Short mmCIF file of N, CA and C in Angstrom, two decimals:
data_model
loop_
_atom_site.label_atom_id
_atom_site.label_comp_id
_atom_site.label_asym_id
_atom_site.label_seq_id
_atom_site.Cartn_x
_atom_site.Cartn_y
_atom_site.Cartn_z
N MET R 1 0.88 -1.18 0.00
CA MET R 1 0.06 -0.07 -0.05
C MET R 1 0.98 1.15 0.05
N THR R 2 0.38 2.23 -0.62
CA THR R 2 1.24 3.47 -0.71
C THR R 2 0.71 4.39 0.41
N ASN R 3 1.45 5.49 0.56
CA ASN R 3 1.24 6.46 1.62
C ASN R 3 -0.20 7.14 1.41
N VAL R 4 -0.56 7.25 -0.01
CA VAL R 4 -1.82 8.03 -0.29
C VAL R 4 -2.96 6.99 0.20
N ALA R 5 -2.84 5.73 0.01
CA ALA R 5 -3.86 4.78 0.50
C ALA R 5 -3.92 4.90 1.96
N PHE R 6 -2.89 4.94 2.66
CA PHE R 6 -3.03 5.08 4.15
C PHE R 6 -3.66 6.34 4.62
N VAL R 7 -3.41 7.41 3.90
CA VAL R 7 -4.15 8.73 4.12
C VAL R 7 -5.67 8.55 3.91
N ALA R 8 -6.03 8.00 2.77
CA ALA R 8 -7.49 7.72 2.54
C ALA R 8 -8.06 6.85 3.62
N LEU R 9 -7.36 5.81 4.05
CA LEU R 9 -7.92 4.93 5.11
C LEU R 9 -8.05 5.82 6.47
N ALA R 10 -7.06 6.58 6.70
CA ALA R 10 -7.15 7.33 7.94
C ALA R 10 -8.30 8.39 7.83
N CYS R 11 -8.47 8.94 6.78
CA CYS R 11 -9.65 10.00 6.60
C CYS R 11 -10.98 9.23 6.73
N GLY R 12 -11.05 8.11 6.18
CA GLY R 12 -12.35 7.30 6.29
C GLY R 12 -12.56 6.92 7.83
N LEU R 13 -11.43 6.54 8.48
CA LEU R 13 -11.65 6.15 9.82
C LEU R 13 -12.01 7.32 10.70
N ILE R 14 -11.37 8.49 10.42
CA ILE R 14 -11.75 9.74 11.20
C ILE R 14 -13.20 10.07 11.06
N ILE R 15 -13.62 10.11 9.84
CA ILE R 15 -15.06 10.54 9.57
C ILE R 15 -15.99 9.49 10.06
N GLY R 16 -15.72 8.26 9.88
CA GLY R 16 -16.63 7.12 10.28
C GLY R 16 -16.78 7.01 11.80
N LEU R 17 -15.66 6.97 12.42
CA LEU R 17 -15.67 6.92 13.89
C LEU R 17 -16.24 8.23 14.58
N GLY R 18 -15.91 9.25 13.90
CA GLY R 18 -16.49 10.54 14.46
C GLY R 18 -18.00 10.64 14.35
N ALA R 19 -18.52 10.17 13.28
CA ALA R 19 -19.94 10.19 13.05
C ALA R 19 -20.59 9.10 13.93
N LEU R 20 -19.96 8.03 14.22
CA LEU R 20 -20.52 6.94 15.13
C LEU R 20 -20.62 7.56 16.41
N GLY R 21 -19.52 8.13 16.94
CA GLY R 21 -19.51 8.69 18.25
C GLY R 21 -20.45 9.79 18.52
N ALA R 22 -20.64 10.65 17.43
CA ALA R 22 -21.53 11.71 17.61
C ALA R 22 -23.08 11.17 17.67
N CYS R 23 -23.35 10.13 16.88
CA CYS R 23 -24.66 9.54 16.74
C CYS R 23 -24.95 8.96 18.15
N ILE R 24 -23.95 8.24 18.67
CA ILE R 24 -24.22 7.48 19.98
C ILE R 24 -24.33 8.55 21.14
N GLY R 25 -23.55 9.63 20.99
CA GLY R 25 -23.63 10.64 22.09
C GLY R 25 -24.95 11.39 22.10
N ILE R 26 -25.41 11.70 20.94
CA ILE R 26 -26.73 12.39 20.86
C ILE R 26 -27.84 11.50 21.21
N ALA R 27 -27.77 10.22 20.89
CA ALA R 27 -28.83 9.26 21.22
C ALA R 27 -28.87 9.16 22.74
N LEU R 28 -27.80 8.97 23.36
CA LEU R 28 -27.76 8.83 24.84
C LEU R 28 -28.21 10.02 25.53
N MET R 29 -27.82 11.15 24.96
CA MET R 29 -28.18 12.47 25.58
C MET R 29 -29.82 12.71 25.51
N GLY R 30 -30.29 12.26 24.26
CA GLY R 30 -31.70 12.51 23.94
C GLY R 30 -32.48 11.54 24.91
N GLY R 31 -31.94 10.32 25.18
CA GLY R 31 -32.72 9.39 26.07
C GLY R 31 -32.74 9.91 27.51
N LYS R 32 -31.65 10.51 27.87
CA LYS R 32 -31.50 10.88 29.31
C LYS R 32 -32.44 12.18 29.47
N TYR R 33 -32.56 13.02 28.38
CA TYR R 33 -33.33 14.19 28.49
C TYR R 33 -34.82 13.77 28.55
N LEU R 34 -35.23 12.80 27.84
CA LEU R 34 -36.69 12.28 27.95
C LEU R 34 -36.99 11.64 29.28
N GLU R 35 -35.99 10.94 29.86
CA GLU R 35 -36.17 10.37 31.19
C GLU R 35 -36.22 11.59 32.26
N ALA R 36 -35.47 12.51 32.15
CA ALA R 36 -35.35 13.63 33.06
C ALA R 36 -36.62 14.48 32.93
N SER R 37 -37.06 14.74 31.63
CA SER R 37 -38.32 15.50 31.54
C SER R 37 -39.53 14.73 31.91
N ALA R 38 -39.51 13.38 31.88
CA ALA R 38 -40.67 12.65 32.34
C ALA R 38 -40.83 12.67 33.91
N ARG R 39 -39.60 12.76 34.44
CA ARG R 39 -39.60 12.68 36.00
C ARG R 39 -39.96 14.06 36.49
N GLN R 40 -39.39 15.17 35.89
CA GLN R 40 -39.77 16.43 36.38
C GLN R 40 -40.15 17.31 35.21
N PRO R 41 -41.41 17.39 34.92
CA PRO R 41 -41.70 18.20 33.64
C PRO R 41 -41.55 19.69 33.82
N GLU R 42 -41.50 20.16 35.11
CA GLU R 42 -41.29 21.57 35.31
C GLU R 42 -39.93 22.04 34.86
N LEU R 43 -38.97 21.17 34.85
CA LEU R 43 -37.56 21.52 34.39
C LEU R 43 -37.36 21.37 32.80
N MET R 44 -38.41 21.17 32.11
CA MET R 44 -38.20 20.71 30.72
C MET R 44 -37.57 21.85 29.88
N GLU R 45 -38.04 23.04 30.15
CA GLU R 45 -37.45 24.12 29.35
C GLU R 45 -36.04 24.42 29.63
N LYS R 46 -35.54 24.31 30.87
CA LYS R 46 -34.17 24.45 31.24
C LYS R 46 -33.37 23.29 30.58
N LEU R 47 -33.83 22.08 30.71
CA LEU R 47 -33.17 20.98 30.22
C LEU R 47 -33.05 20.97 28.68
N GLN R 48 -34.02 21.52 28.03
CA GLN R 48 -34.13 21.52 26.55
C GLN R 48 -32.98 22.45 26.05
N GLY R 49 -32.76 23.59 26.72
CA GLY R 49 -31.82 24.53 26.24
C GLY R 49 -30.40 23.96 26.50
N LYS R 50 -30.20 23.31 27.54
CA LYS R 50 -28.88 22.60 27.86
C LYS R 50 -28.64 21.50 26.81
N MET R 51 -29.72 20.75 26.49
CA MET R 51 -29.57 19.58 25.59
C MET R 51 -29.26 20.15 24.15
N LEU R 52 -29.91 21.27 23.78
CA LEU R 52 -29.55 21.65 22.41
C LEU R 52 -28.21 22.29 22.27
N LEU R 53 -27.77 22.91 23.41
CA LEU R 53 -26.22 23.37 23.46
C LEU R 53 -25.37 22.14 23.31
N LEU R 54 -25.61 21.22 24.08
CA LEU R 54 -24.69 19.88 24.00
C LEU R 54 -24.75 19.26 22.67
N ALA R 55 -25.90 19.26 22.06
CA ALA R 55 -26.05 18.62 20.71
C ALA R 55 -25.26 19.43 19.72
N GLY R 56 -25.22 20.73 19.88
CA GLY R 56 -24.37 21.54 18.91
C GLY R 56 -22.85 21.33 19.16
N LEU R 57 -22.54 21.15 20.45
CA LEU R 57 -21.11 20.93 20.74
C LEU R 57 -20.57 19.51 20.27
N ILE R 58 -21.45 18.56 20.38
CA ILE R 58 -21.20 17.22 19.85
C ILE R 58 -21.06 17.26 18.41
N ASP R 59 -21.95 17.89 17.68
CA ASP R 59 -21.86 17.94 16.23
C ASP R 59 -20.60 18.78 15.83
N ALA R 60 -20.29 19.88 16.60
CA ALA R 60 -19.18 20.65 16.27
C ALA R 60 -17.90 19.76 16.37
N ALA R 61 -17.79 18.78 17.24
CA ALA R 61 -16.59 17.92 17.35
C ALA R 61 -16.58 17.11 16.15
N PHE R 62 -17.64 16.57 15.66
CA PHE R 62 -17.66 15.82 14.46
C PHE R 62 -17.17 16.53 13.18
N ILE R 63 -17.75 17.75 13.10
CA ILE R 63 -17.35 18.67 12.00
C ILE R 63 -15.94 19.04 11.97
N ILE R 64 -15.40 19.24 13.17
CA ILE R 64 -13.90 19.46 13.29
C ILE R 64 -13.10 18.30 12.82
N GLY R 65 -13.56 17.16 13.14
CA GLY R 65 -12.90 15.86 12.59
C GLY R 65 -12.97 15.73 11.09
N VAL R 66 -14.19 16.09 10.55
CA VAL R 66 -14.28 16.17 9.11
C VAL R 66 -13.31 17.11 8.46
N GLY R 67 -13.20 18.33 9.11
CA GLY R 67 -12.25 19.33 8.57
C GLY R 67 -10.81 18.81 8.57
N ILE R 68 -10.43 18.18 9.62
CA ILE R 68 -9.10 17.66 9.81
C ILE R 68 -8.86 16.48 8.75
N ALA R 69 -9.89 15.69 8.49
CA ALA R 69 -9.75 14.60 7.62
C ALA R 69 -9.71 15.23 6.11
N MET R 70 -10.35 16.28 5.87
CA MET R 70 -10.27 16.97 4.55
C MET R 70 -8.97 17.56 4.39
N PHE R 71 -8.43 18.12 5.45
CA PHE R 71 -7.08 18.70 5.37
C PHE R 71 -5.97 17.70 5.01
N PHE R 72 -6.17 16.42 5.65
CA PHE R 72 -5.19 15.31 5.37
C PHE R 72 -5.40 14.93 3.91
N ALA R 73 -6.64 14.93 3.44
CA ALA R 73 -6.87 14.33 2.11
C ALA R 73 -6.39 15.28 1.01
N THR R 74 -6.44 16.59 1.24
CA THR R 74 -6.12 17.50 0.19
C THR R 74 -4.65 18.06 0.33
N ALA R 75 -4.12 18.17 1.42
CA ALA R 75 -2.75 18.65 1.65
C ALA R 75 -1.82 17.57 2.19
N ASN R 76 -1.77 16.52 1.40
CA ASN R 76 -0.96 15.47 1.73
C ASN R 76 0.55 15.65 1.53
N PRO R 77 1.29 15.76 2.64
CA PRO R 77 2.74 15.97 2.43
C PRO R 77 3.45 14.70 1.89
N PHE R 78 2.91 13.59 1.87
CA PHE R 78 3.51 12.37 1.45
C PHE R 78 3.31 12.14 -0.09
N LYS R 79 2.62 12.93 -0.75
CA LYS R 79 2.24 12.69 -2.13
C LYS R 79 3.49 13.17 -3.04
N GLY R 80 3.74 12.31 -3.90
CA GLY R 80 4.68 12.54 -4.95
C GLY R 80 6.12 12.87 -4.44
#
């Protein structure tokens, strides 16, 4: 395998595992939000704001990983 193939494999792993982690994180957080709002409905508005903030941060971490993978894919120092 060439260095370019390793970079493509690394980019695929970064994006794939980042997406998997973001999906699992948001799913767990959404489940805990539903449990908490079912137990104490009066806190639903406060919890919803915090949940949406954390969902944005989780997605931001995934998007940063995609940006790093795209940087590796396009600015490959091992090419040629």
